[in-house]
CSV table of C-alpha atoms in Angstrom, one decimal:
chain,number,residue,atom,x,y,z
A,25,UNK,CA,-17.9,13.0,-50.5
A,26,UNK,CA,-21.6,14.2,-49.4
A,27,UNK,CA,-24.8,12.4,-49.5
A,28,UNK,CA,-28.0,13.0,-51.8
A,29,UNK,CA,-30.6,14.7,-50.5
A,30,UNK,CA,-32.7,12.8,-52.7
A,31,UNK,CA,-31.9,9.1,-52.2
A,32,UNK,CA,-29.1,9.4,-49.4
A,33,UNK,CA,-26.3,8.0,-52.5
A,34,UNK,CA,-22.8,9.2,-52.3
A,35,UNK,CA,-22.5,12.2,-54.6
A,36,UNK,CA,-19.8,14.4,-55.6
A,37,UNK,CA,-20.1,18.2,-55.4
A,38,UNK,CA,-18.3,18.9,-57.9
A,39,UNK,CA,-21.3,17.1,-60.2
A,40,UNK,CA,-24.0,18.6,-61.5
A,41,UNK,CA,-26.7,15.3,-60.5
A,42,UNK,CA,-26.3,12.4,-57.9
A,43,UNK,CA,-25.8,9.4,-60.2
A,44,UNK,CA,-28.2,7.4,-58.9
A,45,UNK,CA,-31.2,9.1,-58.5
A,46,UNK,CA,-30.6,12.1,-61.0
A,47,UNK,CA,-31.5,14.9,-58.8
A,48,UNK,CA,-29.4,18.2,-58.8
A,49,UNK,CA,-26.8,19.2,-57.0
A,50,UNK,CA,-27.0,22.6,-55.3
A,51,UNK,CA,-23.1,23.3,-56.0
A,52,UNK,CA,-22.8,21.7,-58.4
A,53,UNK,CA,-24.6,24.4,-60.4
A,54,UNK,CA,-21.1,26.2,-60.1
A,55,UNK,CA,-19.6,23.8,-62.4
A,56,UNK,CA,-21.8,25.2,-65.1
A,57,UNK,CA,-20.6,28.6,-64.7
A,58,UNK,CA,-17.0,28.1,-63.3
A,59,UNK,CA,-15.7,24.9,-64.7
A,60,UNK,CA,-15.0,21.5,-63.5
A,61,UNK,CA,-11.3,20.6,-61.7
A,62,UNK,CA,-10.4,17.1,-62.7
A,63,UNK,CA,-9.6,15.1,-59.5
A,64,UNK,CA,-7.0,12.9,-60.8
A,65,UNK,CA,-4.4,15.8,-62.9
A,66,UNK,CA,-6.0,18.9,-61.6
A,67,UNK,CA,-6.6,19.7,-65.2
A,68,UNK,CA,-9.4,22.4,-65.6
A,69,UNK,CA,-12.4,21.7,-68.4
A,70,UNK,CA,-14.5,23.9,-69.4
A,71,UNK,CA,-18.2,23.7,-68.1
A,72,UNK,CA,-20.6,20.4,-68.7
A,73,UNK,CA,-17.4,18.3,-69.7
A,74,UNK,CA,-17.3,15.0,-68.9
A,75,UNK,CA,-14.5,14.0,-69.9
A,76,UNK,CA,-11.1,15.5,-68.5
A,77,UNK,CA,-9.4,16.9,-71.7
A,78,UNK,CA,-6.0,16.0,-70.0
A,79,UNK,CA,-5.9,12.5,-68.8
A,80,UNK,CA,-9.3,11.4,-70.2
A,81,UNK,CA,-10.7,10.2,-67.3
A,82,UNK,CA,-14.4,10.7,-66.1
A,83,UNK,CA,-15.1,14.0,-64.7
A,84,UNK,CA,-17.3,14.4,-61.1
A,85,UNK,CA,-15.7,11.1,-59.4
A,86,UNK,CA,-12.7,10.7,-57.2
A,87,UNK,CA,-9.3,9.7,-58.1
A,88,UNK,CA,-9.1,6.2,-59.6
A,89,UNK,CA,-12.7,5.5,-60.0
A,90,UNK,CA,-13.6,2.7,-61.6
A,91,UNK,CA,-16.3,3.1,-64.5
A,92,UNK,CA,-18.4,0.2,-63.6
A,93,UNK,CA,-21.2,-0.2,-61.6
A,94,UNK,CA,-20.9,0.8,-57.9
A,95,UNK,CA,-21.4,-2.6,-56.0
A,96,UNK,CA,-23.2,-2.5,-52.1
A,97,UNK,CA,-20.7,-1.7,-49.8
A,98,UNK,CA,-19.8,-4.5,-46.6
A,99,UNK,CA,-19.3,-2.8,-43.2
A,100,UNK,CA,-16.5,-0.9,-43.0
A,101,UNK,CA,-15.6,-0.9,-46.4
A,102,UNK,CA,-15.0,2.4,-48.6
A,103,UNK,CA,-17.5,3.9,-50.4
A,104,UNK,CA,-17.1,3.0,-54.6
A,105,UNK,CA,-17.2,6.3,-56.4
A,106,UNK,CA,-19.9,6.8,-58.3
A,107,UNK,CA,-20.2,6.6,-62.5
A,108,UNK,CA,-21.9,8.8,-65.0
A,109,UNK,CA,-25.6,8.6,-65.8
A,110,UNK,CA,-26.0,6.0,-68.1
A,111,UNK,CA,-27.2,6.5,-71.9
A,112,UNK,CA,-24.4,10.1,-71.8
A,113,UNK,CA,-21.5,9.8,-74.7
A,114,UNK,CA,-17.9,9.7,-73.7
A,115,UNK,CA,-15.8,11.5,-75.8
A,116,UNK,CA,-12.7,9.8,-76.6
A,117,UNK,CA,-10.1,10.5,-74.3
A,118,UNK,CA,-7.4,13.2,-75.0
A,119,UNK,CA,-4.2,12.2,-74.8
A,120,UNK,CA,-3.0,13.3,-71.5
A,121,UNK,CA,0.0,16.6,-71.7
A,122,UNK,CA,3.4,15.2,-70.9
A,123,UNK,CA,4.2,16.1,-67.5
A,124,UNK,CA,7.5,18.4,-67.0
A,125,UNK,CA,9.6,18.1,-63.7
A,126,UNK,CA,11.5,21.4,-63.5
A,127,UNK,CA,15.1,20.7,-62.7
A,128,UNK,CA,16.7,22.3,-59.5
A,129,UNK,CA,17.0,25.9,-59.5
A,130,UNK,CA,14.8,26.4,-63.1
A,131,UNK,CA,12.0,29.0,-63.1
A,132,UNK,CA,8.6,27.9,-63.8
A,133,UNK,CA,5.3,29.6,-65.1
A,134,UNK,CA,2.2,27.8,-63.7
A,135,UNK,CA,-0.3,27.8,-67.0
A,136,UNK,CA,-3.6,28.7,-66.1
A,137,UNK,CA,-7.1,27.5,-68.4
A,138,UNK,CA,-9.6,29.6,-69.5
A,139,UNK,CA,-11.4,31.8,-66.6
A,140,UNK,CA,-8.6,31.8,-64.3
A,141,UNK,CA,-8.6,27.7,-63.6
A,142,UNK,CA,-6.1,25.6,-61.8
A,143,UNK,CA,-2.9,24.6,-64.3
A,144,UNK,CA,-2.6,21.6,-66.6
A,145,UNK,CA,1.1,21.3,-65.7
A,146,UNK,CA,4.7,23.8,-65.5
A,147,UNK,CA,6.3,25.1,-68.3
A,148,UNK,CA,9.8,26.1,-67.9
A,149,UNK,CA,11.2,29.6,-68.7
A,150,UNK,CA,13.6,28.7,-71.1
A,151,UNK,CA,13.5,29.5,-74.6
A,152,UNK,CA,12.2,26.7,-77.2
A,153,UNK,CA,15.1,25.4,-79.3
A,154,UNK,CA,15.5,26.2,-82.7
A,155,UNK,CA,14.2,23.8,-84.9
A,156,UNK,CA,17.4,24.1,-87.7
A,157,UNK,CA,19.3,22.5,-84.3
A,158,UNK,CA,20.2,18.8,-84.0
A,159,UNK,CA,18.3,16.9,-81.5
A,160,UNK,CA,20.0,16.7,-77.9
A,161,UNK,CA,22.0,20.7,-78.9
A,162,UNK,CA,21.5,22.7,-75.6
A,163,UNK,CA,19.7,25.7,-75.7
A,164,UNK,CA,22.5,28.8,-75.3
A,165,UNK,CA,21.2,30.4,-72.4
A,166,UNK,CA,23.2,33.5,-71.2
A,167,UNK,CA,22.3,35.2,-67.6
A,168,UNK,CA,21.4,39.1,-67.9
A,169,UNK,CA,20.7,41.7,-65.5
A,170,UNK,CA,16.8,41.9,-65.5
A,171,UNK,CA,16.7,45.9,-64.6
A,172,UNK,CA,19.2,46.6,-67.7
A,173,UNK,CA,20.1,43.8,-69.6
A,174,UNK,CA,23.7,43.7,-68.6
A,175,UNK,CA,25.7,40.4,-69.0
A,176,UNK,CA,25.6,39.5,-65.6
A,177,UNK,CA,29.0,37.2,-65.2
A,178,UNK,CA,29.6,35.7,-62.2
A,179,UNK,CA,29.3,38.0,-59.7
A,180,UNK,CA,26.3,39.0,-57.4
A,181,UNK,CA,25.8,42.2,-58.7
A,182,UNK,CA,24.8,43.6,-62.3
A,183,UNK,CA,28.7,45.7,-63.4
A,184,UNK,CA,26.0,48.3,-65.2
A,185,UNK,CA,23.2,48.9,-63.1
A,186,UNK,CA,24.1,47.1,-59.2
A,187,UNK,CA,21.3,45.2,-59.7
A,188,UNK,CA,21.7,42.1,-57.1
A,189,UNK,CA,21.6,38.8,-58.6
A,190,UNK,CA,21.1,35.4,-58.0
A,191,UNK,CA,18.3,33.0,-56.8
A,192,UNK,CA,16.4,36.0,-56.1
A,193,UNK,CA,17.5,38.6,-58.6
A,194,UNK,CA,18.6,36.8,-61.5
A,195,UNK,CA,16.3,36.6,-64.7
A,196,UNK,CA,17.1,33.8,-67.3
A,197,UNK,CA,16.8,35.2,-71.1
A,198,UNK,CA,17.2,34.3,-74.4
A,199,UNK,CA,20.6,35.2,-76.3
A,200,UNK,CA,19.7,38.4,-78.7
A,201,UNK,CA,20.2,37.2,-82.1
A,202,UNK,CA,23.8,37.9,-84.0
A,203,UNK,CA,24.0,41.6,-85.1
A,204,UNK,CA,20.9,42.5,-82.6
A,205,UNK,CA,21.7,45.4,-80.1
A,206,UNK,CA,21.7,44.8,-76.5
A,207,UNK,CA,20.8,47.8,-73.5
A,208,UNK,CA,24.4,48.1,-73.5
A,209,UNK,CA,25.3,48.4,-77.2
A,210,UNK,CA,27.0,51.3,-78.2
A,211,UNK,CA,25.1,54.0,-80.3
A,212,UNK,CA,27.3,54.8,-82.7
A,213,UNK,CA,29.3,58.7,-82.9
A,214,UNK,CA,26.8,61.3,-80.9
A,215,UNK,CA,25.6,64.3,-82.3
A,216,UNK,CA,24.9,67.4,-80.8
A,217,UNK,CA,21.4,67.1,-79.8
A,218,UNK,CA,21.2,63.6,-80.0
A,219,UNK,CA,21.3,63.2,-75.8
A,220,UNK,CA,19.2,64.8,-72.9
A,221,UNK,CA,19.2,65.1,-69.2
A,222,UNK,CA,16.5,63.8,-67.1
A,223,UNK,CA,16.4,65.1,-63.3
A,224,UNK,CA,15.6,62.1,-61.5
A,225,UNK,CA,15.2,64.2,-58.4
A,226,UNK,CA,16.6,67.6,-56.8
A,227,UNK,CA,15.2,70.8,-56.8
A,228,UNK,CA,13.8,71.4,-59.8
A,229,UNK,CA,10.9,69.5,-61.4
A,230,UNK,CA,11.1,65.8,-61.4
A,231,UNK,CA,11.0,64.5,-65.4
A,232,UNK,CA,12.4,67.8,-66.4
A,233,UNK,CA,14.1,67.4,-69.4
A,234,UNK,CA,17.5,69.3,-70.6
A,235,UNK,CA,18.2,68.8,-74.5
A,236,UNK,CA,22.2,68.8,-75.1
A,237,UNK,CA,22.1,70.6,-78.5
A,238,UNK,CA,25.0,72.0,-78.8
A,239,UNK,CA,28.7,70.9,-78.5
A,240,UNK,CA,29.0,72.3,-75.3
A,241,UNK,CA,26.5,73.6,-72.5
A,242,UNK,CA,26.6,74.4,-69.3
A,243,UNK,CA,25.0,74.2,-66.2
A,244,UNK,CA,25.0,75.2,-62.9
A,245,UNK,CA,22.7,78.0,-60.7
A,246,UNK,CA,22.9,80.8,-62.8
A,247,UNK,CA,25.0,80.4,-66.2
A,248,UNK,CA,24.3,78.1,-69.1
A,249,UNK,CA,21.5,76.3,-70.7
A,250,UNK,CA,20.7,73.8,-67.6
A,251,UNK,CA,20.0,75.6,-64.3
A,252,UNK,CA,18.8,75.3,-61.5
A,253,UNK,CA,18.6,78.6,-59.4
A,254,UNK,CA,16.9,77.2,-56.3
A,255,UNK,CA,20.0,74.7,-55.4
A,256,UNK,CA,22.2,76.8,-52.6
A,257,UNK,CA,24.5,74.2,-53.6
A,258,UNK,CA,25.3,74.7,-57.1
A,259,UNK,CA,27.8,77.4,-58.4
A,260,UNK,CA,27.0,79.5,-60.9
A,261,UNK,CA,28.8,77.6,-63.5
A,262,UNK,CA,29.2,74.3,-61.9
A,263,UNK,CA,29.5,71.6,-64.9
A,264,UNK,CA,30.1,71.6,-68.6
A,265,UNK,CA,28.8,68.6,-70.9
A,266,UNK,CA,30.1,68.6,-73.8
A,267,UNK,CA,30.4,66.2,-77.2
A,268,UNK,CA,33.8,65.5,-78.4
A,269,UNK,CA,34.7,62.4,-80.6
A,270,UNK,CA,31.5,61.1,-80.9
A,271,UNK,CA,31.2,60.9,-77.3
A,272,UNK,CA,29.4,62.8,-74.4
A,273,UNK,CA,31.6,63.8,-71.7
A,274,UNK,CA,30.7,65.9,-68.4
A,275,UNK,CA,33.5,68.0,-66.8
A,276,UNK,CA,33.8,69.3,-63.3
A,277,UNK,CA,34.3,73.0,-63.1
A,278,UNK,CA,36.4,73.1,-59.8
A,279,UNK,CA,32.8,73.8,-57.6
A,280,UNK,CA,33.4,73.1,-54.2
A,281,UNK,CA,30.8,71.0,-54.5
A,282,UNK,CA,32.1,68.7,-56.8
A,283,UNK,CA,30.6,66.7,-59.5
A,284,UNK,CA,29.5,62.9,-58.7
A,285,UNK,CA,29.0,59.4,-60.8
A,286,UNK,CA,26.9,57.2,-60.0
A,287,UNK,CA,28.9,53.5,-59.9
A,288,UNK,CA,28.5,51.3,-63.2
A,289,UNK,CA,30.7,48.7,-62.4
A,290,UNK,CA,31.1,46.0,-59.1
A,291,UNK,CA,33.4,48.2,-57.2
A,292,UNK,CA,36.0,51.1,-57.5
A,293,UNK,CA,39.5,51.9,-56.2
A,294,UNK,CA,38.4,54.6,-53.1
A,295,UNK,CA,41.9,56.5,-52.1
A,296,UNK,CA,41.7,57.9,-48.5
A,297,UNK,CA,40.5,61.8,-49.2
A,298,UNK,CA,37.8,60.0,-51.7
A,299,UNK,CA,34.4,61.9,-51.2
A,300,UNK,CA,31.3,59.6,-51.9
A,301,UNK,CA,27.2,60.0,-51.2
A,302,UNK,CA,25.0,57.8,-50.3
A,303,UNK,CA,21.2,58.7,-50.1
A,304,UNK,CA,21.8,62.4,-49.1
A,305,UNK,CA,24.8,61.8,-47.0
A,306,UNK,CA,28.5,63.1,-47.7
A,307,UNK,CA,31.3,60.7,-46.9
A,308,UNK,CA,35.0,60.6,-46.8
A,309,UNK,CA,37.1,58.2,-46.7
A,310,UNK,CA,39.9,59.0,-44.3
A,311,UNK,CA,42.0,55.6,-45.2
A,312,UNK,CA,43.6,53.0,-42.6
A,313,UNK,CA,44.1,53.3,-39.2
A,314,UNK,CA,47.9,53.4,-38.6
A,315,UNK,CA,49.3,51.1,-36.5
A,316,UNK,CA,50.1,52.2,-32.7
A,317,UNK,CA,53.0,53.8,-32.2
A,318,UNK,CA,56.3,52.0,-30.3
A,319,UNK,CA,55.5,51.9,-26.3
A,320,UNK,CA,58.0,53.9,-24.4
A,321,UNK,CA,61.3,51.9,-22.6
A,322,UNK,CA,59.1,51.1,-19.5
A,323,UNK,CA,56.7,49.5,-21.9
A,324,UNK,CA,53.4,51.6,-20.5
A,325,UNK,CA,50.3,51.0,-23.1
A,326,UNK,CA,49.0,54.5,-24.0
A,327,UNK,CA,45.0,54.4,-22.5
A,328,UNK,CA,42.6,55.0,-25.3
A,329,UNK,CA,39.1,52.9,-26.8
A,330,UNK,CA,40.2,49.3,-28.0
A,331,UNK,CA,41.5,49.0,-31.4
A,332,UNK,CA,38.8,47.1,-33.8
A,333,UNK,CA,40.7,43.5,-35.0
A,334,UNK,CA,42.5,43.7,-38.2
A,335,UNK,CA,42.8,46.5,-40.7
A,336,UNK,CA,40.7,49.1,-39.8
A,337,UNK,CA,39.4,52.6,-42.1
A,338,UNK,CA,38.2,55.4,-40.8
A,339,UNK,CA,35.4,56.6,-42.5
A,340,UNK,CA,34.1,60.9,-41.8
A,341,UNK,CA,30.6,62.5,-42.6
A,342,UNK,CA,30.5,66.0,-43.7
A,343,UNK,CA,27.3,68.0,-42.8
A,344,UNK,CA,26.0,70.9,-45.6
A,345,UNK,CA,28.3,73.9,-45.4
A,346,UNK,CA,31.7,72.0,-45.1
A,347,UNK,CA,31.7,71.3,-41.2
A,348,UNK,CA,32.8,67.6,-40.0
A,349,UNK,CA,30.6,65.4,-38.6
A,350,UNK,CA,30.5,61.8,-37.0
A,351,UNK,CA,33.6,59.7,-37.5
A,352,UNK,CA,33.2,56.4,-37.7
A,353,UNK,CA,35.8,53.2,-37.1
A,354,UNK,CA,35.6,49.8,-38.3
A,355,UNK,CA,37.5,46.6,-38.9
A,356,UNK,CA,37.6,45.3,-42.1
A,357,UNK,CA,37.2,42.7,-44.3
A,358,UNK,CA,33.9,44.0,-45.3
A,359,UNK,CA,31.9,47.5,-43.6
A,360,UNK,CA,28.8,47.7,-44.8
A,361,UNK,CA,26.7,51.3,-45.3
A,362,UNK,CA,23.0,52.2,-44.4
A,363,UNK,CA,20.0,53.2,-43.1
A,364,UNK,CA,20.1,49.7,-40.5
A,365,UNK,CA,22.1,46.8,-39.2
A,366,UNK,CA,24.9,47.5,-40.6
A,367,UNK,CA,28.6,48.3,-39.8
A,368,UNK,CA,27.9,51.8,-40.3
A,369,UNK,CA,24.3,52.7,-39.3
A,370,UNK,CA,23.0,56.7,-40.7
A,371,UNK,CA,20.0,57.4,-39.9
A,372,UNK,CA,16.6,57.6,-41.1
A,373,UNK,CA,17.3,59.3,-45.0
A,374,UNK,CA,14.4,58.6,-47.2
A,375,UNK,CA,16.8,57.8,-49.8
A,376,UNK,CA,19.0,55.6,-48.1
A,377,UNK,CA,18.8,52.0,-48.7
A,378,UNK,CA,18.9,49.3,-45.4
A,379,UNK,CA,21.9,47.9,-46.4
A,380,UNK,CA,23.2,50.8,-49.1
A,381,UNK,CA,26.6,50.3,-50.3
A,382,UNK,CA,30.0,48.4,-48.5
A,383,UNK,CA,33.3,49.4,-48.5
A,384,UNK,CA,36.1,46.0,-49.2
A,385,UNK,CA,39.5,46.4,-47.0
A,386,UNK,CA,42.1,45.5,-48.9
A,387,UNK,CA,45.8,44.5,-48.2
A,388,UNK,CA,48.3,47.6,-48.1
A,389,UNK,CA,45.8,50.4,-47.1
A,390,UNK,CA,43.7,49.8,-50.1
A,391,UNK,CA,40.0,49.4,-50.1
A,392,UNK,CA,37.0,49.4,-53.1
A,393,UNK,CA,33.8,51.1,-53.1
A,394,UNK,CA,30.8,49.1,-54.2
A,395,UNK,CA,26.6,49.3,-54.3
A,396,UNK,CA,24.8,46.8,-52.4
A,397,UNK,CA,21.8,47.1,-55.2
A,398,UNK,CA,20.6,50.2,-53.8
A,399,UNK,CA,17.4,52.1,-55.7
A,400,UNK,CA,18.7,55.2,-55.6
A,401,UNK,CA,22.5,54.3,-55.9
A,402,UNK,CA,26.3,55.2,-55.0
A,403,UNK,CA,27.8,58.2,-56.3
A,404,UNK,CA,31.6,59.2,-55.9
A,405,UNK,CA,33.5,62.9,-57.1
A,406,UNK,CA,35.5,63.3,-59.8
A,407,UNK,CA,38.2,64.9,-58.9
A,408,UNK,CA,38.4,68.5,-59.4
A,409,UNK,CA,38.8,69.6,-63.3
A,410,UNK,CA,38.5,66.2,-64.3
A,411,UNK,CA,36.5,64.5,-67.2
A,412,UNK,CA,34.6,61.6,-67.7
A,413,UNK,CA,32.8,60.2,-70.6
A,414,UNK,CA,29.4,59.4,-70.2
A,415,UNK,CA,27.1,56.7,-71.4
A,416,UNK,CA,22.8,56.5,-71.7
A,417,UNK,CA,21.8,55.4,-68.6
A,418,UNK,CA,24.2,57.0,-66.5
A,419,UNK,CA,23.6,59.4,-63.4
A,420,UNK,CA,25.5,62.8,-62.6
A,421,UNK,CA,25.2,64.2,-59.5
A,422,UNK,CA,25.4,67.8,-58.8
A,423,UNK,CA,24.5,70.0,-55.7
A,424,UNK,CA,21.0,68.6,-54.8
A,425,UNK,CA,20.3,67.4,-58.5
A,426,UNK,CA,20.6,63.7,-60.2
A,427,UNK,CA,20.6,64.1,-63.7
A,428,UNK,CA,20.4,61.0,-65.7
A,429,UNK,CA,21.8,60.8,-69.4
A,430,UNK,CA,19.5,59.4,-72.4
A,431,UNK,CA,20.9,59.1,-75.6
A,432,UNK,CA,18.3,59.8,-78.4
A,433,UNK,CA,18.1,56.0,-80.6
């Protein structure tokens, strides 16, 4: 509260005249221009309102001012608010907006007036109810992926994209309406010519676009209809796609490279020998360490580094060219893959996540391959002469190029 310059009366700022005397308040000239905040509900009203529009209660006085006259003040005691000019008309009072208390956990959207002004109250982000529905139905609610609509289950991870979910990832929509067709709908039999390759990033130009025309095209450096003669890495003929049974399929053609797939689902089986990438880096997984071998009859401990606790994999970079690089061993349950602070730590790779991708030690010398929500993703090999069908949205990875599929609605 600050004093009149006028009379020396207790004035708000946030009117545009002391109520006593009637003289104009400097800042108060804002509330022309910008509005007027009620104090009570934070409500915002439009300029020269009176009235809140919200809770109806005088505008320009503090919370839970009364409307009569202000009375002398004894020593000590609290200043009365002030009241309107006299002689002004009140509008009736609005009824006030019922107030909403999100439950735990619910996302909210704070509702902002006209010009940018403080919110009347929160609106959850839920989906109104159908008005065919009997009173008390619950709204059917369904979790997605928010990067690719995905159902998202109950894991952490979108089984589509590796989108991480939760508190932090998770986005709350609607059900699609019966018959309606989801991001991960099927498109019906494909065509030739129906679905194109997008290089996402490699050697050639990014957003380059490869139509799939005919039943069956290759692509590699030098032969076929997608090249890429700049990629030391390619073979001449290093893939085949191809449509067969109303389907797109992509075939390795025994490169030495390989062909790779970016991951769709949580995790995959990885079998020791199992080539993966990461960011630009080449991996292998070498499987479990064995166990150490009998002691001899005078019970002497062979000398080497101490073994990690429990199962433990061995996991081998390969550098460009075929040579071996670092070798890397951890203990299980969990080693985690990337750039920093984790299990396995490579480097400073501009496509390499913090925390990239984790490999799960399993029982029995088994282990599973998953993304940790990555931007740029996991890929592992096919193996050699194999076939996979492929879906819109998915990556292939071959020599230096990513290659993403888009199927033609």
């Amino acid at each position: 509260m600050f004093t009149c310059k006028s009379c020396g009366g207790p004035v708000d700022m946030a009117s545009s005249a002391c109520a006593a005397c009637g003289a104009p308040v400097e800042l108060g000239r804002l509330t022309g221009i910008l509005g007027i905040v009620c104090r009570s509900c934070d409500a915002y009203n439009e300029p020269r309102a009176r009235v809140c529009s919200a809770c109806g209660k005088p505008l320009g006085s503090a919370t839970g001012a009364s409307s009569s006259p202000a009375e002398p003040a004894g020593p000590g005691a609290e200043e009365a608010a002030p009241t309107p000019p006299a002689g002004l008309p009140v509008p009736a009072a609005a009824p006030r907006a019922p107030d909403i208390t999100p439950s735990a956990g619910t996302p909210v959207l704070r509702a902002f007036g006209k010009g940018g002004g403080p919110a009347t109250r929160f609106v959850p982000l839920v989906p109104k109810a159908s008005t065919d529905a009997p009173a008390g139905t619950p709204i059917p609610l369904v979790t997605h992926c928010p990067r690719c609509g995905e159902a998202a289950g109950a894991g952490q991870f979108c089984a589509r994209c590796g989108q991480p979910l939760g508190q932090r990832g998770t986005q709350v929509m609607a059900r699609p309406p019966a018959g309606g067709r989801t991001a991960t709908a099927p498109f019906g039999a494909l065509a030739p010519g129906r679905a194109k390759l997008v290089l996402e990033r490699g050697e050639g130009f990014d957003g380059a676009t490869f139509r799939l025309n005919a039943e069956s095209v290759q692509a590699g450096r030098s032969q076929g209809a997608v090249l890429f003669p700049a990629d030391p890495c390619l073979a001449p003929h290093h893939a085949t796609f191809s449509y067969r049974n109303g389907a797109l399929h992509v075939r390795d053609e025994g490169a030495p490279g390989g062909v790779f797939l970016r991951l769709r689902g949580l995790s995959v089986p990885l079998k020791p020998g199992d080539l993966f990438v990461i960011g630009d880096q080449l991996l292998r997984h070498a499987g479990t360490v064995p166990p150490p071998a009998a002691p001899p009859p005078d019970g002497t401990r062979r000398l080497g580094a101490p073994r990690p606790p429990g199962t433990a994999i061995v996991v081998e970079e390969w550098l460009e060219g075929g040579v071996a690089g670092r070798v890397f061993v951890r203990g299980g349950p969990s080693v985690t893959l990337g750039r920093a602070g984790c299990a396995i730590n490579l480097g400073d790779d501009p496509f390499l996540s913090q925390a990239h991708a984790e490999i799960l030690v399993e029982g029995e010398g088994m282990a599973r391959l998953r993304d940790l929500g990555s931007s740029n993703g996991t890929f592992i090999r096919l193996p050699p002469r194999a076939e996979r069908e492929l879906r819109d949205g998915d990556c292939v990875r071959m020599g230096r190029e990513v290659l993403r599929v888009s199927v033609a609605q």
